[in-house]
XYZ file of C-alpha atoms in Angstrom:
687
model
C 0.000 0.000 0.000
C 2.860 2.368 0.780
C 4.325 1.825 -2.699
C 0.944 2.623 -4.262
C 0.587 5.813 -2.213
C 4.088 6.892 -3.216
C 3.291 6.422 -6.915
C 0.047 8.357 -6.505
C 1.992 11.274 -4.987
C 4.095 11.313 -8.157
C 0.909 11.207 -10.280
C 1.873 7.810 -11.641
C -0.358 4.853 -12.444
C -0.502 1.422 -10.805
C -1.984 -1.914 -11.901
C -2.680 -4.426 -9.112
C -3.099 -7.941 -10.532
C -4.528 -10.937 -8.673
C -5.287 -14.514 -9.777
C -8.956 -14.575 -8.717
C -11.960 -12.369 -9.434
C -13.061 -12.740 -5.807
C -9.693 -11.493 -4.568
C -9.762 -8.637 -7.086
C -13.191 -7.589 -5.789
C -11.928 -7.771 -2.192
C -8.812 -5.708 -2.970
C -10.945 -3.172 -4.855
C -13.068 -2.571 -1.744
C -9.945 -2.397 0.435
C -8.245 0.130 -1.858
C -11.368 2.300 -2.040
C -11.361 2.442 1.764
C -7.656 3.370 1.809
C -7.396 5.660 -1.232
C -10.882 6.920 -2.086
C -13.356 5.798 -4.754
C -12.115 8.279 -7.374
C -8.575 6.863 -7.200
C -9.421 3.191 -7.801
C -10.915 1.198 -10.686
C -11.499 -2.476 -11.355
C -11.303 -4.551 -14.549
C -12.152 -8.264 -14.483
C -13.893 -10.466 -17.014
C -17.335 -9.410 -15.800
C -16.698 -6.063 -14.111
C -15.320 -2.791 -15.455
C -15.553 0.336 -13.300
C -13.501 3.539 -13.362
C -10.883 1.849 -15.565
C -9.077 5.169 -16.173
C -8.342 5.579 -12.451
C -4.687 5.904 -11.398
C -4.944 2.577 -9.518
C -6.612 -0.334 -11.320
C -7.272 -3.722 -9.751
C -7.828 -6.662 -12.083
C -7.113 -10.269 -12.927
C -3.807 -11.281 -14.448
C -5.574 -12.476 -17.617
C -6.873 -8.963 -18.267
C -3.367 -7.506 -17.902
C -2.002 -10.143 -20.300
C -4.685 -9.259 -22.855
C -3.847 -5.556 -22.547
C -0.215 -6.417 -23.248
C -1.298 -8.259 -26.406
C -3.202 -5.134 -27.477
C -0.328 -2.699 -26.957
C 2.127 -5.008 -28.731
C -0.215 -5.118 -31.738
C -0.918 -1.382 -31.796
C 2.742 -0.502 -31.101
C 1.488 1.739 -28.294
C 2.638 1.927 -24.680
C 1.006 0.432 -21.618
C -0.301 3.328 -19.533
C 1.009 2.142 -16.173
C 4.182 2.791 -14.186
C 4.045 0.024 -11.580
C 2.639 -3.499 -11.907
C 1.978 -5.377 -8.660
C 1.278 -9.101 -9.009
C -0.173 -10.591 -5.831
C -0.036 -14.328 -5.019
C 3.012 -14.667 -7.284
C 3.340 -18.378 -6.481
C 0.638 -18.825 -9.150
C 3.603 -18.918 -11.543
C 3.692 -22.592 -10.594
C -0.034 -23.226 -11.141
C -0.535 -25.868 -13.881
C -3.541 -24.063 -15.385
C -2.842 -20.379 -14.720
C 0.964 -20.204 -14.549
C 1.315 -19.624 -18.291
C -0.576 -16.321 -18.044
C 1.661 -15.078 -15.227
C 4.792 -15.949 -17.148
C 3.510 -14.257 -20.290
C 2.870 -11.057 -18.321
C 6.396 -11.076 -16.901
C 7.920 -11.632 -20.367
C 5.814 -9.067 -22.268
C 5.742 -6.294 -19.637
C 7.667 -3.222 -20.926
C 11.004 -2.855 -19.145
C 10.250 0.711 -18.077
C 7.314 -0.514 -15.948
C 8.426 -1.281 -12.406
C 7.428 -4.710 -11.173
C 6.548 -5.914 -7.669
C 5.749 -9.576 -6.954
C 4.069 -10.529 -3.669
C 3.788 -13.994 -2.133
C 3.855 -15.694 1.234
C 5.161 -18.971 -0.220
C 7.812 -18.136 -2.818
C 10.776 -20.354 -1.999
C 13.124 -19.672 -4.949
C 12.775 -15.898 -4.994
C 16.451 -15.404 -5.829
C 16.159 -17.606 -8.915
C 13.094 -15.706 -10.127
C 14.846 -12.392 -9.442
C 17.887 -13.509 -11.450
C 15.638 -14.519 -14.340
C 13.787 -11.178 -14.290
C 17.063 -9.263 -14.112
C 18.337 -11.183 -17.144
C 15.291 -10.635 -19.365
C 14.523 -7.056 -18.223
C 18.086 -5.758 -18.085
C 17.694 -4.121 -14.662
C 18.608 -5.320 -11.154
C 15.881 -7.171 -9.260
C 15.989 -7.292 -5.458
C 14.401 -9.864 -3.149
C 12.879 -8.614 0.101
C 12.381 -11.652 2.269
C 11.108 -12.227 5.792
C 10.760 -15.571 7.561
C 8.955 -13.980 10.501
C 5.196 -14.450 10.572
C 3.222 -11.323 11.552
C 1.448 -13.576 14.073
C 3.541 -16.561 15.311
C 2.140 -20.045 14.648
C 1.774 -22.655 17.394
C 0.853 -26.238 16.362
C -1.583 -28.197 18.538
C -3.007 -31.723 18.684
C -6.566 -32.671 19.645
C -7.175 -35.952 21.482
C -10.606 -37.601 21.109
C -11.457 -36.803 24.743
C -11.080 -33.086 24.020
C -7.617 -32.663 25.508
C -5.494 -30.212 23.497
C -1.692 -30.325 23.744
C 1.254 -28.964 21.774
C 1.935 -31.084 18.685
C 5.686 -31.423 19.029
C 8.921 -30.141 20.467
C 12.430 -30.054 19.037
C 12.573 -33.875 19.193
C 9.414 -34.325 17.114
C 5.894 -35.384 18.071
C 5.290 -35.474 21.820
C 5.568 -38.980 23.354
C 1.905 -39.113 24.395
C 0.844 -38.347 20.809
C 3.113 -41.099 19.459
C 1.606 -43.566 21.969
C -1.919 -42.560 20.991
C -1.178 -42.969 17.261
C 0.431 -46.364 17.841
C -2.454 -47.701 19.943
C -5.007 -46.211 17.569
C -3.453 -47.876 14.503
C -3.523 -51.290 16.281
C -7.102 -51.005 17.469
C -8.323 -49.629 14.138
C -7.786 -53.036 12.526
C -10.123 -54.686 15.024
C -13.060 -52.281 14.968
C -15.509 -50.794 12.531
C -14.558 -47.639 10.616
C -15.297 -44.518 12.683
C -18.476 -42.571 12.015
C -18.579 -38.960 10.790
C -16.481 -36.434 12.668
C -18.511 -34.573 15.305
C -17.448 -31.001 14.631
C -19.878 -29.624 17.185
C -17.889 -31.370 19.937
C -14.599 -30.074 18.522
C -15.933 -26.512 18.394
C -17.052 -26.895 22.020
C -13.494 -27.838 23.078
C -12.028 -24.985 21.023
C -14.450 -22.563 22.665
C -13.527 -23.512 26.237
C -9.841 -23.216 25.290
C -10.390 -19.760 23.699
C -9.313 -21.012 20.248
C -12.211 -19.658 18.172
C -12.863 -18.561 15.464
C -11.562 -21.505 13.446
C -11.274 -22.529 9.799
C -11.622 -26.289 9.207
C -10.048 -27.532 5.967
C -12.019 -30.545 4.727
C -11.486 -32.762 1.692
C -14.656 -32.060 -0.295
C -17.597 -29.722 -0.726
C -20.038 -32.350 0.533
C -17.927 -32.822 3.680
C -18.127 -29.079 4.312
C -21.919 -29.064 3.946
C -22.398 -32.189 6.060
C -20.186 -30.809 8.834
C -22.884 -28.218 9.550
C -25.285 -30.985 10.579
C -22.986 -32.081 13.432
C -22.903 -28.620 15.032
C -24.969 -27.620 18.039
C -26.516 -24.209 18.798
C -23.951 -21.611 19.828
C -24.193 -20.346 23.419
C -25.899 -16.984 23.784
C -23.608 -13.975 23.753
C -24.219 -10.673 25.469
C -27.139 -8.561 24.336
C -24.777 -6.132 22.592
C -22.987 -8.926 20.696
C -26.268 -10.553 19.633
C -27.575 -7.198 18.481
C -24.423 -6.559 16.453
C -24.605 -10.022 14.847
C -28.183 -9.518 13.663
C -27.494 -5.932 12.598
C -24.544 -6.908 10.367
C -26.390 -9.939 9.001
C -29.487 -7.851 8.298
C -27.428 -5.248 6.414
C -25.827 -7.951 4.257
C -29.185 -9.579 3.528
C -30.504 -6.194 2.412
C -27.523 -6.020 0.048
C -28.121 -9.607 -1.135
C -31.871 -10.217 -0.637
C -31.657 -13.386 -2.721
C -29.832 -15.042 0.214
C -32.790 -14.778 2.609
C -33.839 -18.221 1.420
C -30.346 -19.756 1.416
C -30.510 -23.307 2.752
C -27.553 -22.756 5.124
C -28.742 -19.455 6.614
C -30.465 -21.236 9.569
C -27.146 -22.972 10.449
C -25.358 -19.626 10.372
C -27.910 -18.033 12.730
C -28.289 -21.049 15.029
C -24.705 -22.324 15.323
C -22.578 -19.434 13.986
C -20.954 -21.870 11.513
C -20.924 -21.861 7.710
C -19.723 -23.842 4.705
C -17.457 -22.084 2.175
C -16.412 -23.643 -1.136
C -16.531 -23.163 -4.918
C -19.979 -24.734 -5.125
C -21.510 -21.835 -3.185
C -23.062 -18.707 -4.659
C -20.567 -15.817 -4.858
C -22.910 -13.633 -2.766
C -23.000 -16.246 -0.012
C -19.205 -16.416 0.082
C -18.998 -12.617 0.278
C -21.482 -12.601 3.168
C -19.424 -15.278 4.956
C -16.157 -13.412 4.450
C -17.569 -10.124 5.729
C -19.097 -11.746 8.820
C -15.874 -13.639 9.539
C -13.805 -10.480 9.226
C -16.245 -8.778 11.605
C -15.587 -11.522 14.178
C -19.171 -12.800 14.141
C -18.644 -16.478 13.233
C -17.273 -19.365 15.269
C -16.177 -21.636 12.438
C -15.942 -22.033 8.686
C -15.811 -25.420 6.973
C -13.925 -25.015 3.743
C -12.056 -26.713 0.964
C -8.561 -25.436 0.218
C -9.935 -22.654 -2.022
C -9.903 -20.381 1.051
C -6.150 -20.863 1.301
C -5.678 -19.788 -2.318
C -6.133 -16.075 -1.826
C -9.358 -15.157 -0.017
C -8.382 -12.973 2.899
C -10.172 -13.791 6.127
C -7.949 -15.147 8.903
C -8.977 -16.977 12.073
C -7.385 -17.653 15.430
C -7.123 -21.376 14.652
C -6.748 -23.407 11.465
C -7.852 -27.035 11.863
C -6.161 -29.643 9.657
C -8.424 -32.694 9.383
C -6.355 -34.743 6.926
C -2.861 -34.774 5.490
C -3.818 -35.361 1.868
C -5.581 -33.212 -0.708
C -7.618 -33.808 -3.852
C -5.657 -32.388 -6.805
C -8.458 -32.695 -9.352
C -7.565 -36.266 -10.307
C -6.846 -38.168 -7.094
C -5.706 -37.679 -3.501
C -2.042 -36.970 -2.871
C -0.112 -36.000 0.276
C -0.091 -32.331 1.159
C 2.947 -30.369 0.039
C 4.738 -27.862 2.245
C 3.434 -25.036 0.042
C -0.182 -26.201 0.395
C 0.092 -26.541 4.163
C 1.768 -23.130 4.483
C -1.082 -21.621 2.459
C -3.582 -23.140 4.891
C -1.771 -22.215 8.087
C -1.221 -18.724 6.682
C -4.847 -18.052 7.703
C -4.039 -18.750 11.396
C -3.700 -15.629 13.541
C -5.487 -12.318 13.083
C -3.273 -9.243 12.955
C -4.143 -6.819 15.713
C -6.351 -9.389 17.497
C -4.209 -12.469 18.198
C -0.737 -12.702 19.685
C -0.501 -16.292 18.452
C -2.180 -18.256 15.682
C -2.828 -21.976 16.097
C -2.690 -24.953 13.727
C -4.773 -27.764 15.221
C -4.100 -31.318 13.980
C -7.220 -33.485 14.307
C -6.562 -37.257 14.171
C -8.506 -39.385 11.735
C -8.362 -42.097 9.073
C -6.585 -39.895 6.499
C -4.402 -37.946 8.906
C -0.621 -38.325 9.289
C 0.565 -36.071 12.148
C 4.176 -37.051 11.422
C 3.865 -35.617 7.910
C 2.120 -32.464 9.167
C 4.865 -31.898 11.755
C 7.544 -32.313 9.067
C 5.816 -29.996 6.600
C 5.277 -27.260 9.197
C 9.040 -26.882 9.524
C 9.767 -27.441 5.822
C 10.373 -24.784 3.204
C 7.763 -24.371 0.429
C 8.506 -26.227 -2.806
C 10.398 -24.131 -5.404
C 8.356 -22.481 -8.147
C 8.672 -24.256 -11.489
C 7.699 -22.772 -14.841
C 4.345 -23.930 -16.207
C 4.512 -22.080 -19.525
C 3.019 -23.902 -22.480
C 2.112 -22.976 -26.019
C -1.553 -22.577 -26.920
C -3.337 -21.409 -30.059
C -4.488 -18.106 -28.567
C -0.880 -17.260 -27.683
C 0.388 -18.171 -31.158
C -2.280 -16.098 -32.932
C -1.675 -13.047 -30.742
C 2.108 -13.184 -31.006
C 1.933 -13.526 -34.806
C -0.311 -10.466 -34.811
C 2.549 -8.290 -33.577
C 5.819 -10.212 -34.106
C 7.760 -11.951 -36.838
C 8.455 -15.651 -36.154
C 12.163 -14.993 -35.535
C 11.245 -12.364 -32.927
C 8.844 -14.792 -31.272
C 11.662 -17.319 -30.990
C 13.753 -14.757 -29.096
C 10.739 -13.941 -26.905
C 10.213 -17.594 -25.992
C 13.897 -17.931 -25.175
C 13.240 -15.383 -22.402
C 10.859 -17.745 -20.607
C 11.416 -18.866 -17.034
C 11.324 -22.434 -18.357
C 14.327 -21.723 -20.607
C 16.119 -20.068 -17.679
C 15.456 -23.055 -15.418
C 16.532 -25.494 -18.128
C 19.972 -23.924 -18.403
C 21.410 -26.110 -15.638
C 20.296 -29.356 -17.241
C 21.273 -27.991 -20.658
C 24.763 -27.176 -19.395
C 25.193 -30.740 -18.109
C 24.155 -32.122 -21.493
C 26.587 -29.791 -23.275
C 29.408 -30.839 -20.946
C 28.623 -34.481 -21.700
C 28.655 -33.745 -25.454
C 32.035 -32.006 -25.169
C 33.418 -35.006 -23.294
C 32.332 -37.255 -26.168
C 33.806 -34.756 -28.623
C 37.197 -34.965 -26.916
C 37.050 -38.764 -27.112
C 36.242 -38.525 -30.830
C 39.228 -36.281 -31.463
C 41.504 -38.788 -29.734
C 40.078 -41.668 -31.774
C 40.669 -39.741 -35.037
C 44.064 -38.050 -34.481
C 44.893 -37.773 -38.208
C 41.435 -36.718 -39.312
C 41.261 -34.533 -42.420
C 38.010 -32.922 -41.224
C 38.301 -30.073 -38.758
C 37.402 -31.646 -35.408
C 38.405 -28.474 -33.582
C 35.325 -26.646 -34.866
C 32.197 -27.702 -32.914
C 29.842 -26.571 -35.661
C 31.663 -28.609 -38.288
C 31.638 -31.648 -36.020
C 27.879 -31.242 -35.479
C 27.406 -30.972 -39.249
C 29.575 -34.062 -39.821
C 27.592 -36.125 -37.315
C 24.174 -34.921 -38.436
C 24.826 -35.383 -42.183
C 26.654 -38.700 -42.444
C 27.088 -38.848 -46.228
C 30.699 -39.297 -47.422
C 32.537 -36.028 -48.184
C 35.321 -35.288 -50.768
C 37.796 -34.610 -47.989
C 37.159 -38.039 -46.610
C 38.511 -40.028 -49.618
C 42.204 -39.905 -48.586
C 41.585 -39.944 -44.821
C 43.126 -42.888 -42.983
C 40.107 -42.959 -40.661
C 37.513 -43.208 -43.428
C 36.791 -46.916 -42.834
C 36.017 -46.217 -39.167
C 33.539 -43.491 -40.077
C 31.728 -45.133 -42.997
C 32.260 -48.910 -42.951
C 29.154 -51.005 -42.260
C 28.660 -52.446 -38.783
C 29.357 -50.919 -35.389
C 32.715 -49.663 -34.147
C 33.836 -47.238 -31.459
C 33.777 -44.200 -33.767
C 30.352 -44.910 -35.237
C 28.962 -45.673 -31.765
C 30.418 -42.435 -30.435
C 28.967 -40.437 -33.334
C 25.569 -42.047 -32.793
C 25.595 -41.059 -29.116
C 26.682 -37.516 -30.004
C 23.872 -37.229 -32.560
C 21.228 -38.301 -30.022
C 22.710 -35.954 -27.439
C 22.695 -33.073 -29.935
C 18.985 -33.605 -30.543
C 18.345 -33.670 -26.801
C 20.307 -30.421 -26.338
C 18.338 -28.760 -29.127
C 15.057 -29.938 -27.637
C 16.020 -28.758 -24.149
C 17.182 -25.378 -25.416
C 14.315 -24.666 -27.799
C 11.444 -26.964 -26.778
C 9.038 -24.018 -26.556
C 9.926 -22.910 -30.066
C 9.586 -26.455 -31.413
C 6.111 -26.650 -29.858
C 5.321 -23.203 -31.264
C 6.254 -24.464 -34.735
C 3.958 -27.468 -34.249
C 1.058 -25.126 -33.451
C 2.070 -22.894 -36.359
C 1.927 -25.794 -38.806
C -1.555 -26.721 -37.615
C -2.741 -23.122 -38.028
C -1.387 -23.198 -41.588
C -3.212 -26.444 -42.336
C -6.479 -24.977 -41.058
C -6.240 -21.669 -42.919
C -5.365 -19.272 -40.105
C -1.713 -18.776 -41.139
C -0.153 -18.330 -44.605
C 2.748 -20.378 -45.980
C 5.120 -17.503 -45.131
C 3.986 -17.628 -41.463
C 1.741 -14.577 -41.504
C -1.824 -14.461 -40.225
C -4.540 -14.843 -42.844
C -7.579 -12.511 -42.526
C -9.284 -15.315 -40.569
C -6.240 -15.563 -38.316
C -6.337 -11.832 -37.592
C -9.907 -11.801 -36.288
C -9.499 -15.203 -34.585
C -6.675 -13.692 -32.517
C -9.298 -11.555 -30.757
C -10.900 -14.707 -29.317
C -8.734 -14.877 -26.194
C -10.242 -18.056 -24.816
C -9.208 -21.681 -24.284
C -10.637 -22.988 -27.587
C -10.334 -20.098 -30.084
C -10.086 -22.316 -33.168
C -13.287 -24.226 -32.475
C -15.346 -21.076 -32.006
C -13.600 -19.485 -35.014
C -14.556 -22.537 -37.092
C -18.167 -22.180 -35.909
C -18.072 -18.609 -37.147
C -16.494 -19.605 -40.480
C -19.066 -22.393 -40.966
C -21.919 -20.036 -39.956
C -23.061 -22.204 -37.044
C -24.188 -19.063 -35.181
C -25.679 -17.339 -38.208
C -29.430 -17.943 -38.026
C -29.946 -18.532 -34.294
C -31.417 -16.194 -31.700
C -29.646 -14.845 -28.586
C -30.906 -17.657 -26.319
C -29.576 -20.372 -28.636
C -26.308 -18.471 -29.102
C -25.796 -18.550 -25.318
C -26.446 -22.291 -25.391
C -24.061 -22.964 -28.301
C -21.211 -21.024 -26.677
C -21.536 -22.786 -23.291
C -20.047 -26.198 -24.280
C -16.713 -24.522 -25.133
C -16.528 -23.170 -21.570
C -16.768 -26.481 -19.725
C -13.180 -27.688 -20.210
C -13.428 -30.418 -17.531
C -16.302 -32.651 -18.649
C -18.894 -33.699 -16.061
C -21.441 -36.428 -16.480
C -24.694 -34.553 -15.859
C -28.016 -36.164 -16.752
C -30.729 -33.766 -17.923
C -34.302 -34.902 -18.585
C -34.893 -33.078 -21.864
C -38.530 -34.237 -21.905
C -39.228 -31.706 -19.146
C -37.932 -28.873 -21.353
C -40.007 -28.727 -24.560
C -38.193 -25.594 -25.767
C -34.863 -27.440 -25.733
C -35.642 -29.347 -28.956
C -34.704 -26.390 -31.122
C -31.501 -26.002 -29.104
C -30.664 -29.701 -29.566
C -31.063 -29.372 -33.320
C -28.718 -26.350 -33.461
C -26.215 -28.111 -31.164
C -26.076 -31.233 -33.363
C -25.634 -29.090 -36.489
C -22.762 -27.229 -34.808
C -21.032 -30.447 -33.697
C -21.230 -31.846 -37.247
C -19.658 -28.688 -38.662
C -16.785 -29.034 -36.184
C -16.228 -32.760 -36.723
C -13.418 -32.437 -39.290
C -11.478 -29.817 -37.294
C -11.825 -31.807 -34.057
C -10.559 -34.950 -35.800
C -7.563 -33.005 -37.141
C -6.917 -31.557 -33.685
C -6.909 -34.932 -31.960
C -4.928 -36.700 -34.701
C -2.112 -34.154 -34.382
C -1.880 -34.508 -30.608
C -3.746 -31.381 -29.493
C -6.436 -31.309 -26.827
C -10.069 -31.140 -27.919
C -12.416 -31.608 -24.943
C -15.734 -33.288 -25.801
C -18.650 -30.960 -26.471
C -21.438 -31.803 -24.024
C -25.111 -30.983 -24.415
C -25.999 -30.217 -20.791
C -24.092 -26.876 -20.584
C -25.883 -25.803 -23.783
C -29.278 -26.648 -22.291
C -28.395 -24.892 -19.015
C -27.510 -21.594 -20.705
C -30.365 -21.835 -23.168
C -33.105 -22.209 -20.540
C -31.455 -19.611 -18.278
C -31.414 -17.169 -21.201
C -35.054 -18.099 -21.893
C -35.976 -16.712 -18.471
C -36.256 -19.817 -16.288
C -36.018 -19.051 -12.568
C -32.875 -19.933 -10.617
C -34.705 -22.592 -8.604
C -36.096 -24.184 -11.771
C -32.641 -24.143 -13.351
C -31.108 -25.912 -10.337
C -33.859 -28.507 -10.404
C -33.345 -29.272 -14.101
C -29.527 -29.050 -14.144
C -28.310 -30.992 -11.072
C -25.030 -29.241 -10.320
C -24.015 -26.976 -7.450
C -24.933 -23.309 -7.505
C -21.352 -22.062 -7.617
C -20.524 -24.283 -10.592
C -23.607 -23.042 -12.417
C -22.673 -19.418 -11.730
C -19.144 -20.072 -13.000
C -20.506 -21.680 -16.178
C -22.719 -18.658 -16.839
C -19.985 -16.111 -16.077
C -17.459 -17.911 -18.281
C -20.035 -18.080 -21.078
C -20.455 -14.318 -20.671
C -16.655 -13.925 -20.931
C -16.690 -15.890 -24.191
C -19.548 -13.789 -25.547
C -17.519 -10.653 -24.792
C -14.724 -12.090 -26.922
C -17.203 -12.514 -29.784
C -18.297 -8.899 -29.260
C -14.671 -7.937 -29.995
C -15.279 -9.053 -33.608
C -17.537 -6.073 -34.329
C -15.391 -4.865 -37.253
C -15.345 -8.161 -39.154
C -18.592 -9.800 -37.924
C -20.881 -6.929 -37.032
C -24.177 -8.862 -36.939
C -22.753 -11.659 -34.764
C -21.067 -9.212 -32.381
C -24.374 -7.339 -32.037
C -26.201 -10.596 -31.297
C -23.611 -11.544 -28.666
C -24.070 -8.126 -27.068
C -27.844 -8.638 -26.991
C -27.344 -12.048 -25.359
C -25.448 -10.814 -22.283
C -28.439 -9.258 -20.448
C -30.378 -12.528 -20.836
C -27.781 -14.434 -18.765
C -26.294 -11.765 -16.488
C -29.134 -11.474 -14.007
C -29.613 -12.235 -10.335
C -28.196 -14.225 -8.647
C -25.347 -14.431 -11.174
C -24.543 -10.718 -10.944
C -24.513 -9.106 -7.546
C -23.101 -5.596 -7.890
C -24.231 -2.423 -9.607
């Protein structure tokens, strides 16, 4: 905040980037409180307010897209300082590529500030940034927590003790774990965890409020059922609780009928996860920050950037679902969780409570608590949107230089150097085996050429070593050359793997008519570059094949939705209950048939092409047709938060189509008309 205030004094501009829309919204409110409403704007996929303000808060994707725009227009980015919060997202498998692109494309004159509580290899990242930006990069590091962390262990009888000392787990905890593992084999599996009892023990030990990290959304919701009514507070505290809650319900009247509101009022506990409505999560966060809740049951999404700390963080298991299966917690993941323990200005100590259970390993937790976070590793990867946008503003040879500036290339230098040292060792052995060689073995490039192109040369005819180099069968020289050739290929792949993958994407774009034979964008490629989404080619092909031509706004919303759902879910929808959906089904089938050839090409050449499912199309179609939220949830059996995300991401995709106004005016107009049909309560919740 001090850096932002200093830049404002100098009448300079600041961009504050975060990985999540929810965090951007939270920071926007915080900055307004600190700096004043006229000084702050926000730009996310679905929100744009006061975007010309000197301080703009937004998602990293928006900043990346602005960098694409200024590179194309040869203009300058109108900011002086870029702050990227939660910088450990560089290592996120899905989002890391966007962060790395921003750091590569950002003009060198723009000052850069990265913030993270779990960035282990800060020096390495600083060295990389200094190399590609040509200016020194300093690391400001502190290992001191603002509020010290004290680990605890909860015994089933409610006794709470320290978890460990300098020798490891306390002896009584080791004895309990040993006896428990022996008796577990002889008895039935334990029933559901009684969180009401745990909260009772935390209350009498003055350890509330608490955040419980559970393995799944359903576990979070079911935990509420085990909680008992909270004891009555003083009249003033009760009055404040109902006053704050009443104010929030006036702001979000839709939540008056929320199924978990009675639990919040009765037990002062709530469930917080990605399946919840955004408004409900905002209400929870504001009440928690006001000190009005006893406990939150959450998945690890809370640890990923939402800012509401508690006195105690409760760790119920030592593994985590990574989207595919369960794997042991990493030090980074645990540090993210325990980072919520201890409220600045309220607590002198924060507590991490280990709760024993079937999937809990206190030994692992104790080890991870004292371990450093895992180093950040580059997650950059080539995608079609990136290729189209870079070709819009760069020549291929310039793009190759740009990709060589990646963090991945920087990190690969160590392994590349080892490979080169191994190649040079083989080279020295080759020179010793061919002491009277007529070819110049002192020149590395000539040796590489000799090994790569093995046809017999004119200088070779009188060479005494010619039989060793060209005679059939294996010998030491031929074996050595074969190893050097394989190693050369490996070195080239290590050094330029991003460029090689870029060329693979480039060839596909040429085959599909988006790039010319001389590696320039075709007219189709130019407008397709404006579709900054996960599957730009599929939607571009729909546009080229006129799949969206004769449909109305409601069907357009439905046809766009399947491209949004990149992780397929098996959702059964009874279409017989939705008579209007027949016309949507017909348009969907026609669209899929028009995409069949391109999808087959995509898959045959090793690119991802997620299946196009009908249920997202039906969901957006009937929502755009005016179905109520309750009816939509009844017909499309997925959680509210997932449905909101599907609708908001569809809106993001429609905005990308709106960007095609110059080349596809009628379609862009239709996409613009579609947005109000889907952006209605409870999907949108701010003015």
